[in-house]
Amino acid sequence: MNAPAPESTRKFDPGRAAEYQTQSRIALAGYDACHELSACMLAATLGAGRAARLLIVGAGGGAQEIVCAGALEPGWRFTAVDPSQPMLDLALARLREHGLLERTDVHLGYVEDLPPDGRFDAATLIGVLHHLPGDAAKRDILDAVAARLKPGAPLILAGNRHAYASQPLLLAAWGERWRMHGASADEVQAKLGKILQGADPPRSEAEVADLLDEAGFDTPNWFFSSLFWGACLARKRH
């Protein structure tokens, strides 16, 4: 319990957490659309108007997954998990603001801390996988999510899904996105350097599909793309 937090958690310190809402919408063009469509994909899969329990992994920050899904489906309840206290504090504030706290169980920690009882009807893993270094960590979290889902349950997986250096045009366009929002040339270069050092995304959509297959999910259905970012839905095999 007192072990040092991994680098993927420590990077979301109070300073970074405070700027998350603004920075994330610049870094990901279509941030709100991605979360809205994720909720729509889940409702289309589960069936509109039914009760369901959703596991939200990496819910810290804006809790946007819960804000969108909770507005669309009043019968859904959520379990929010995040290992960063500053990011979870932001999520709690937004859940209170939107009247969703009473529908949400909040856990500071990791998905592995929850019992692997297959009780959830669906899950989201948005903006998490590319922060985990190495394939083993990515497999571990997908295995942990799968163990907590009912057979046939959908998973929304979203994040960067290309090795950054393999896509120089996308990387340059990402820099221009920051320039469009007022970043100086030096600031753009600093952000480009940071993204190249600060994350380890899967190398391709095919690799994402392989990771999902190994964890017991069906072929992913991709429904959103924005430069490096992609979002898909995959169902746990029966």
PDB file of N, CA and C in Angstrom, residues 98-176:
ATOM      1  N   HIS A  98     -22.301  17.745 -11.608  1.00  0.00           N
ATOM      2  CA  HIS A  98     -23.299  17.178 -12.514  1.00  0.00           C
ATOM      3  C   HIS A  98     -24.297  16.263 -11.800  1.00  0.00           C
ATOM      4  N   GLY A  99     -24.258  16.233 -10.476  1.00  0.00           N
ATOM      5  CA  GLY A  99     -25.217  15.416  -9.730  1.00  0.00           C
ATOM      6  C   GLY A  99     -25.044  13.921  -9.933  1.00  0.00           C
ATOM      7  N   LEU A 100     -23.810  13.464 -10.153  1.00  0.00           N
ATOM      8  CA  LEU A 100     -23.552  12.060 -10.466  1.00  0.00           C
ATOM      9  C   LEU A 100     -22.819  11.316  -9.360  1.00  0.00           C
ATOM     10  N   LEU A 101     -22.480  12.008  -8.285  1.00  0.00           N
ATOM     11  CA  LEU A 101     -21.688  11.371  -7.245  1.00  0.00           C
ATOM     12  C   LEU A 101     -22.457  10.246  -6.566  1.00  0.00           C
ATOM     13  N   GLU A 102     -23.770  10.421  -6.407  1.00  0.00           N
ATOM     14  CA  GLU A 102     -24.550   9.385  -5.734  1.00  0.00           C
ATOM     15  C   GLU A 102     -24.709   8.133  -6.590  1.00  0.00           C
ATOM     16  N   ARG A 103     -24.393   8.246  -7.882  1.00  0.00           N
ATOM     17  CA  ARG A 103     -24.462   7.077  -8.770  1.00  0.00           C
ATOM     18  C   ARG A 103     -23.086   6.465  -9.023  1.00  0.00           C
ATOM     19  N   THR A 104     -22.069   6.947  -8.324  1.00  0.00           N
ATOM     20  CA  THR A 104     -20.702   6.547  -8.602  1.00  0.00           C
ATOM     21  C   THR A 104     -19.981   6.100  -7.338  1.00  0.00           C
ATOM     22  N   ASP A 105     -19.408   4.900  -7.380  1.00  0.00           N
ATOM     23  CA  ASP A 105     -18.485   4.438  -6.340  1.00  0.00           C
ATOM     24  C   ASP A 105     -17.076   4.807  -6.797  1.00  0.00           C
ATOM     25  N   VAL A 106     -16.344   5.524  -5.955  1.00  0.00           N
ATOM     26  CA  VAL A 106     -15.031   6.049  -6.323  1.00  0.00           C
ATOM     27  C   VAL A 106     -13.949   5.317  -5.537  1.00  0.00           C
ATOM     28  N   HIS A 107     -12.922   4.830  -6.274  1.00  0.00           N
ATOM     29  CA  HIS A 107     -11.835   4.072  -5.650  1.00  0.00           C
ATOM     30  C   HIS A 107     -10.485   4.678  -6.037  1.00  0.00           C
ATOM     31  N   LEU A 108      -9.722   5.093  -5.050  1.00  0.00           N
ATOM     32  CA  LEU A 108      -8.342   5.512  -5.274  1.00  0.00           C
ATOM     33  C   LEU A 108      -7.483   4.251  -5.306  1.00  0.00           C
ATOM     34  N   GLY A 109      -6.918   3.955  -6.465  1.00  0.00           N
ATOM     35  CA  GLY A 109      -6.113   2.744  -6.602  1.00  0.00           C
ATOM     36  C   GLY A 109      -6.178   2.211  -8.018  1.00  0.00           C
ATOM     37  N   TYR A 110      -6.107   0.913  -8.136  1.00  0.00           N
ATOM     38  CA  TYR A 110      -5.995   0.261  -9.439  1.00  0.00           C
ATOM     39  C   TYR A 110      -7.153  -0.709  -9.646  1.00  0.00           C
ATOM     40  N   VAL A 111      -7.423  -1.015 -10.913  1.00  0.00           N
ATOM     41  CA  VAL A 111      -8.511  -1.935 -11.206  1.00  0.00           C
ATOM     42  C   VAL A 111      -8.248  -3.298 -10.569  1.00  0.00           C
ATOM     43  N   GLU A 112      -6.978  -3.669 -10.429  1.00  0.00           N
ATOM     44  CA  GLU A 112      -6.637  -4.947  -9.797  1.00  0.00           C
ATOM     45  C   GLU A 112      -7.065  -5.004  -8.337  1.00  0.00           C
ATOM     46  N   ASP A 113      -7.320  -3.845  -7.720  1.00  0.00           N
ATOM     47  CA  ASP A 113      -7.757  -3.818  -6.320  1.00  0.00           C
ATOM     48  C   ASP A 113      -9.210  -4.256  -6.160  1.00  0.00           C
ATOM     49  N   LEU A 114      -9.974  -4.232  -7.240  1.00  0.00           N
ATOM     50  CA  LEU A 114     -11.378  -4.625  -7.178  1.00  0.00           C
ATOM     51  C   LEU A 114     -11.501  -6.137  -7.316  1.00  0.00           C
ATOM     52  N   PRO A 115     -12.523  -6.747  -6.716  1.00  0.00           N
ATOM     53  CA  PRO A 115     -12.673  -8.206  -6.830  1.00  0.00           C
ATOM     54  C   PRO A 115     -12.939  -8.631  -8.272  1.00  0.00           C
ATOM     55  N   PRO A 116     -12.281  -9.693  -8.745  1.00  0.00           N
ATOM     56  CA  PRO A 116     -12.487 -10.160 -10.124  1.00  0.00           C
ATOM     57  C   PRO A 116     -13.728 -11.040 -10.232  1.00  0.00           C
ATOM     58  N   ASP A 117     -14.892 -10.423 -10.028  1.00  0.00           N
ATOM     59  CA  ASP A 117     -16.120 -11.202  -9.917  1.00  0.00           C
ATOM     60  C   ASP A 117     -17.023 -11.107 -11.145  1.00  0.00           C
ATOM     61  N   GLY A 118     -16.545 -10.492 -12.216  1.00  0.00           N
ATOM     62  CA  GLY A 118     -17.333 -10.442 -13.443  1.00  0.00           C
ATOM     63  C   GLY A 118     -18.684  -9.789 -13.280  1.00  0.00           C
ATOM     64  N   ARG A 119     -18.766  -8.714 -12.495  1.00  0.00           N
ATOM     65  CA  ARG A 119     -20.074  -8.118 -12.191  1.00  0.00           C
ATOM     66  C   ARG A 119     -20.434  -6.928 -13.060  1.00  0.00           C
ATOM     67  N   PHE A 120     -19.504  -6.437 -13.880  1.00  0.00           N
ATOM     68  CA  PHE A 120     -19.770  -5.218 -14.634  1.00  0.00           C
ATOM     69  C   PHE A 120     -20.329  -5.534 -16.021  1.00  0.00           C
ATOM     70  N   ASP A 121     -21.283  -4.698 -16.429  1.00  0.00           N
ATOM     71  CA  ASP A 121     -21.916  -4.861 -17.740  1.00  0.00           C
ATOM     72  C   ASP A 121     -21.104  -4.232 -18.859  1.00  0.00           C
ATOM     73  N   ALA A 122     -20.189  -3.324 -18.523  1.00  0.00           N
ATOM     74  CA  ALA A 122     -19.377  -2.635 -19.524  1.00  0.00           C
ATOM     75  C   ALA A 122     -18.225  -1.948 -18.809  1.00  0.00           C
ATOM     76  N   ALA A 123     -17.238  -1.521 -19.587  1.00  0.00           N
ATOM     77  CA  ALA A 123     -16.093  -0.808 -19.017  1.00  0.00           C
ATOM     78  C   ALA A 123     -15.557   0.183 -20.027  1.00  0.00           C
ATOM     79  N   THR A 124     -14.849   1.190 -19.515  1.00  0.00           N
ATOM     80  CA  THR A 124     -14.114   2.110 -20.380  1.00  0.00           C
ATOM     81  C   THR A 124     -12.667   2.180 -19.906  1.00  0.00           C
ATOM     82  N   LEU A 125     -11.762   2.301 -20.877  1.00  0.00           N
ATOM     83  CA  LEU A 125     -10.334   2.476 -20.611  1.00  0.00           C
ATOM     84  C   LEU A 125      -9.866   3.534 -21.604  1.00  0.00           C
ATOM     85  N   ILE A 126     -10.071   4.791 -21.223  1.00  0.00           N
ATOM     86  CA  ILE A 126      -9.850   5.912 -22.132  1.00  0.00           C
ATOM     87  C   ILE A 126      -8.634   6.723 -21.676  1.00  0.00           C
ATOM     88  N   GLY A 127      -7.672   6.868 -22.579  1.00  0.00           N
ATOM     89  CA  GLY A 127      -6.491   7.670 -22.279  1.00  0.00           C
ATOM     90  C   GLY A 127      -5.572   7.046 -21.251  1.00  0.00           C
ATOM     91  N   VAL A 128      -5.562   5.736 -21.145  1.00  0.00           N
ATOM     92  CA  VAL A 128      -4.775   5.045 -20.125  1.00  0.00           C
ATOM     93  C   VAL A 128      -3.661   4.195 -20.744  1.00  0.00           C
ATOM     94  N   LEU A 129      -3.989   3.405 -21.745  1.00  0.00           N
ATOM     95  CA  LEU A 129      -3.078   2.355 -22.216  1.00  0.00           C
ATOM     96  C   LEU A 129      -1.735   2.916 -22.672  1.00  0.00           C
ATOM     97  N   HIS A 130      -1.740   4.075 -23.336  1.00  0.00           N
ATOM     98  CA  HIS A 130      -0.475   4.595 -23.856  1.00  0.00           C
ATOM     99  C   HIS A 130       0.415   5.196 -22.767  1.00  0.00           C
ATOM    100  N   HIS A 131      -0.094   5.316 -21.545  1.00  0.00           N
ATOM    101  CA  HIS A 131       0.738   5.774 -20.428  1.00  0.00           C
ATOM    102  C   HIS A 131       1.450   4.612 -19.726  1.00  0.00           C
ATOM    103  N   LEU A 132       1.121   3.378 -20.096  1.00  0.00           N
ATOM    104  CA  LEU A 132       1.713   2.212 -19.443  1.00  0.00           C
ATOM    105  C   LEU A 132       2.915   1.730 -20.251  1.00  0.00           C
ATOM    106  N   PRO A 133       4.102   1.698 -19.658  1.00  0.00           N
ATOM    107  CA  PRO A 133       5.296   1.320 -20.413  1.00  0.00           C
ATOM    108  C   PRO A 133       5.393  -0.190 -20.630  1.00  0.00           C
ATOM    109  N   GLY A 134       5.591  -0.573 -21.879  1.00  0.00           N
ATOM    110  CA  GLY A 134       5.801  -1.979 -22.197  1.00  0.00           C
ATOM    111  C   GLY A 134       4.517  -2.741 -22.432  1.00  0.00           C
ATOM    112  N   ASP A 135       4.636  -3.818 -23.203  1.00  0.00           N
ATOM    113  CA  ASP A 135       3.460  -4.627 -23.527  1.00  0.00           C
ATOM    114  C   ASP A 135       2.916  -5.379 -22.321  1.00  0.00           C
ATOM    115  N   ALA A 136       3.790  -5.775 -21.404  1.00  0.00           N
ATOM    116  CA  ALA A 136       3.329  -6.562 -20.251  1.00  0.00           C
ATOM    117  C   ALA A 136       2.338  -5.777 -19.404  1.00  0.00           C
ATOM    118  N   ALA A 137       2.632  -4.500 -19.158  1.00  0.00           N
ATOM    119  CA  ALA A 137       1.717  -3.671 -18.358  1.00  0.00           C
ATOM    120  C   ALA A 137       0.390  -3.487 -19.078  1.00  0.00           C
ATOM    121  N   LYS A 138       0.444  -3.360 -20.397  1.00  0.00           N
ATOM    122  CA  LYS A 138      -0.791  -3.209 -21.173  1.00  0.00           C
ATOM    123  C   LYS A 138      -1.622  -4.492 -21.104  1.00  0.00           C
ATOM    124  N   ARG A 139      -0.960  -5.629 -21.219  1.00  0.00           N
ATOM    125  CA  ARG A 139      -1.686  -6.904 -21.106  1.00  0.00           C
ATOM    126  C   ARG A 139      -2.290  -7.054 -19.720  1.00  0.00           C
ATOM    127  N   ASP A 140      -1.536  -6.665 -18.703  1.00  0.00           N
ATOM    128  CA  ASP A 140      -2.015  -6.837 -17.328  1.00  0.00           C
ATOM    129  C   ASP A 140      -3.300  -6.057 -17.082  1.00  0.00           C
ATOM    130  N   ILE A 141      -3.361  -4.797 -17.542  1.00  0.00           N
ATOM    131  CA  ILE A 141      -4.560  -4.012 -17.251  1.00  0.00           C
ATOM    132  C   ILE A 141      -5.744  -4.515 -18.064  1.00  0.00           C
ATOM    133  N   LEU A 142      -5.518  -4.952 -19.298  1.00  0.00           N
ATOM    134  CA  LEU A 142      -6.616  -5.503 -20.090  1.00  0.00           C
ATOM    135  C   LEU A 142      -7.118  -6.810 -19.485  1.00  0.00           C
ATOM    136  N   ASP A 143      -6.196  -7.642 -18.988  1.00  0.00           N
ATOM    137  CA  ASP A 143      -6.607  -8.868 -18.303  1.00  0.00           C
ATOM    138  C   ASP A 143      -7.429  -8.541 -17.057  1.00  0.00           C
ATOM    139  N   ALA A 144      -6.994  -7.519 -16.314  1.00  0.00           N
ATOM    140  CA  ALA A 144      -7.690  -7.143 -15.090  1.00  0.00           C
ATOM    141  C   ALA A 144      -9.097  -6.631 -15.387  1.00  0.00           C
ATOM    142  N   VAL A 145      -9.237  -5.845 -16.457  1.00  0.00           N
ATOM    143  CA  VAL A 145     -10.564  -5.364 -16.846  1.00  0.00           C
ATOM    144  C   VAL A 145     -11.438  -6.531 -17.279  1.00  0.00           C
ATOM    145  N   ALA A 146     -10.889  -7.424 -18.107  1.00  0.00           N
ATOM    146  CA  ALA A 146     -11.674  -8.554 -18.606  1.00  0.00           C
ATOM    147  C   ALA A 146     -12.194  -9.420 -17.467  1.00  0.00           C
ATOM    148  N   ALA A 147     -11.382  -9.604 -16.420  1.00  0.00           N
ATOM    149  CA  ALA A 147     -11.775 -10.452 -15.289  1.00  0.00           C
ATOM    150  C   ALA A 147     -12.950  -9.881 -14.519  1.00  0.00           C
ATOM    151  N   ARG A 148     -13.235  -8.606 -14.702  1.00  0.00           N
ATOM    152  CA  ARG A 148     -14.296  -7.941 -13.954  1.00  0.00           C
ATOM    153  C   ARG A 148     -15.535  -7.659 -14.806  1.00  0.00           C
ATOM    154  N   LEU A 149     -15.528  -8.161 -16.036  1.00  0.00           N
ATOM    155  CA  LEU A 149     -16.657  -7.976 -16.951  1.00  0.00           C
ATOM    156  C   LEU A 149     -17.459  -9.262 -17.117  1.00  0.00           C
ATOM    157  N   LYS A 150     -18.754  -9.087 -17.324  1.00  0.00           N
ATOM    158  CA  LYS A 150     -19.603 -10.212 -17.679  1.00  0.00           C
ATOM    159  C   LYS A 150     -19.271 -10.684 -19.098  1.00  0.00           C
ATOM    160  N   PRO A 151     -19.524 -11.953 -19.419  1.00  0.00           N
ATOM    161  CA  PRO A 151     -19.342 -12.407 -20.802  1.00  0.00           C
ATOM    162  C   PRO A 151     -20.184 -11.582 -21.767  1.00  0.00           C
ATOM    163  N   GLY A 152     -19.587 -11.188 -22.874  1.00  0.00           N
ATOM    164  CA  GLY A 152     -20.285 -10.378 -23.863  1.00  0.00           C
ATOM    165  C   GLY A 152     -20.284  -8.893 -23.582  1.00  0.00           C
ATOM    166  N   ALA A 153     -19.737  -8.479 -22.435  1.00  0.00           N
ATOM    167  CA  ALA A 153     -19.747  -7.059 -22.071  1.00  0.00           C
ATOM    168  C   ALA A 153     -18.829  -6.254 -22.976  1.00  0.00           C
ATOM    169  N   PRO A 154     -19.239  -5.035 -23.341  1.00  0.00           N
ATOM    170  CA  PRO A 154     -18.393  -4.191 -24.187  1.00  0.00           C
ATOM    171  C   PRO A 154     -17.356  -3.418 -23.376  1.00  0.00           C
ATOM    172  N   LEU A 155     -16.201  -3.225 -23.999  1.00  0.00           N
ATOM    173  CA  LEU A 155     -15.141  -2.365 -23.482  1.00  0.00           C
ATOM    174  C   LEU A 155     -14.885  -1.257 -24.492  1.00  0.00           C
ATOM    175  N   ILE A 156     -14.912  -0.010 -24.031  1.00  0.00           N
ATOM    176  CA  ILE A 156     -14.443   1.113 -24.846  1.00  0.00           C
ATOM    177  C   ILE A 156     -12.968   1.312 -24.530  1.00  0.00           C
ATOM    178  N   LEU A 157     -12.134   1.168 -25.548  1.00  0.00           N
ATOM    179  CA  LEU A 157     -10.698   1.397 -25.414  1.00  0.00           C
ATOM    180  C   LEU A 157     -10.321   2.576 -26.307  1.00  0.00           C
ATOM    181  N   ALA A 158      -9.735   3.607 -25.717  1.00  0.00           N
ATOM    182  CA  ALA A 158      -9.362   4.788 -26.496  1.00  0.00           C
ATOM    183  C   ALA A 158      -8.012   5.301 -26.032  1.00  0.00           C
ATOM    184  N   GLY A 159      -7.212   5.747 -26.999  1.00  0.00           N
ATOM    185  CA  GLY A 159      -5.906   6.295 -26.688  1.00  0.00           C
ATOM    186  C   GLY A 159      -5.060   6.374 -27.942  1.00  0.00           C
ATOM    187  N   ASN A 160      -3.828   6.767 -27.785  1.00  0.00           N
ATOM    188  CA  ASN A 160      -2.919   6.837 -28.919  1.00  0.00           C
ATOM    189  C   ASN A 160      -2.542   5.428 -29.356  1.00  0.00           C
ATOM    190  N   ARG A 161      -2.584   5.199 -30.665  1.00  0.00           N
ATOM    191  CA  ARG A 161      -2.392   3.827 -31.157  1.00  0.00           C
ATOM    192  C   ARG A 161      -1.424   3.763 -32.333  1.00  0.00           C
ATOM    193  N   HIS A 162      -0.431   4.664 -32.344  1.00  0.00           N
ATOM    194  CA  HIS A 162       0.683   4.605 -33.287  1.00  0.00           C
ATOM    195  C   HIS A 162       1.955   4.963 -32.529  1.00  0.00           C
ATOM    196  N   ALA A 163       3.060   4.341 -32.885  1.00  0.00           N
ATOM    197  CA  ALA A 163       4.353   4.824 -32.400  1.00  0.00           C
ATOM    198  C   ALA A 163       4.559   6.217 -32.975  1.00  0.00           C
ATOM    199  N   TYR A 164       4.802   7.196 -32.102  1.00  0.00           N
ATOM    200  CA  TYR A 164       4.821   8.594 -32.540  1.00  0.00           C
ATOM    201  C   TYR A 164       5.831   8.837 -33.662  1.00  0.00           C
ATOM    202  N   ALA A 165       7.036   8.311 -33.504  1.00  0.00           N
ATOM    203  CA  ALA A 165       8.074   8.574 -34.498  1.00  0.00           C
ATOM    204  C   ALA A 165       7.768   7.933 -35.847  1.00  0.00           C
ATOM    205  N   SER A 166       6.855   6.974 -35.873  1.00  0.00           N
ATOM    206  CA  SER A 166       6.510   6.319 -37.141  1.00  0.00           C
ATOM    207  C   SER A 166       5.549   7.147 -37.982  1.00  0.00           C
ATOM    208  N   GLN A 167       5.016   8.227 -37.426  1.00  0.00           N
ATOM    209  CA  GLN A 167       4.026   9.042 -38.121  1.00  0.00           C
ATOM    210  C   GLN A 167       4.453  10.517 -38.065  1.00  0.00           C
ATOM    211  N   PRO A 168       5.509  10.896 -38.806  1.00  0.00           N
ATOM    212  CA  PRO A 168       6.018  12.278 -38.696  1.00  0.00           C
ATOM    213  C   PRO A 168       5.007  13.334 -39.128  1.00  0.00           C
ATOM    214  N   LEU A 169       4.165  13.042 -40.104  1.00  0.00           N
ATOM    215  CA  LEU A 169       3.171  14.032 -40.523  1.00  0.00           C
ATOM    216  C   LEU A 169       2.142  14.268 -39.422  1.00  0.00           C
ATOM    217  N   LEU A 170       1.684  13.205 -38.784  1.00  0.00           N
ATOM    218  CA  LEU A 170       0.733  13.353 -37.677  1.00  0.00           C
ATOM    219  C   LEU A 170       1.371  14.103 -36.516  1.00  0.00           C
ATOM    220  N   LEU A 171       2.649  13.810 -36.280  1.00  0.00           N
ATOM    221  CA  LEU A 171       3.351  14.497 -35.199  1.00  0.00           C
ATOM    222  C   LEU A 171       3.472  15.993 -35.493  1.00  0.00           C
ATOM    223  N   ALA A 172       3.787  16.328 -36.740  1.00  0.00           N
ATOM    224  CA  ALA A 172       3.886  17.740 -37.127  1.00  0.00           C
ATOM    225  C   ALA A 172       2.533  18.434 -37.020  1.00  0.00           C
ATOM    226  N   ALA A 173       1.468  17.749 -37.447  1.00  0.00           N
ATOM    227  CA  ALA A 173       0.132  18.327 -37.358  1.00  0.00           C
ATOM    228  C   ALA A 173      -0.287  18.523 -35.904  1.00  0.00           C
ATOM    229  N   TRP A 174       0.128  17.611 -35.035  1.00  0.00           N
ATOM    230  CA  TRP A 174      -0.157  17.755 -33.606  1.00  0.00           C
ATOM    231  C   TRP A 174       0.520  19.009 -33.072  1.00  0.00           C
ATOM    232  N   GLY A 175       1.746  19.270 -33.511  1.00  0.00           N
ATOM    233  CA  GLY A 175       2.424  20.495 -33.121  1.00  0.00           C
ATOM    234  C   GLY A 175       1.705  21.735 -33.618  1.00  0.00           C
ATOM    235  N   GLU A 176       1.193  21.677 -34.853  1.00  0.00           N
ATOM    236  CA  GLU A 176       0.441  22.806 -35.401  1.00  0.00           C
ATOM    237  C   GLU A 176      -0.853  23.043 -34.627  1.00  0.00           C
TER     238      GLU A 176
END
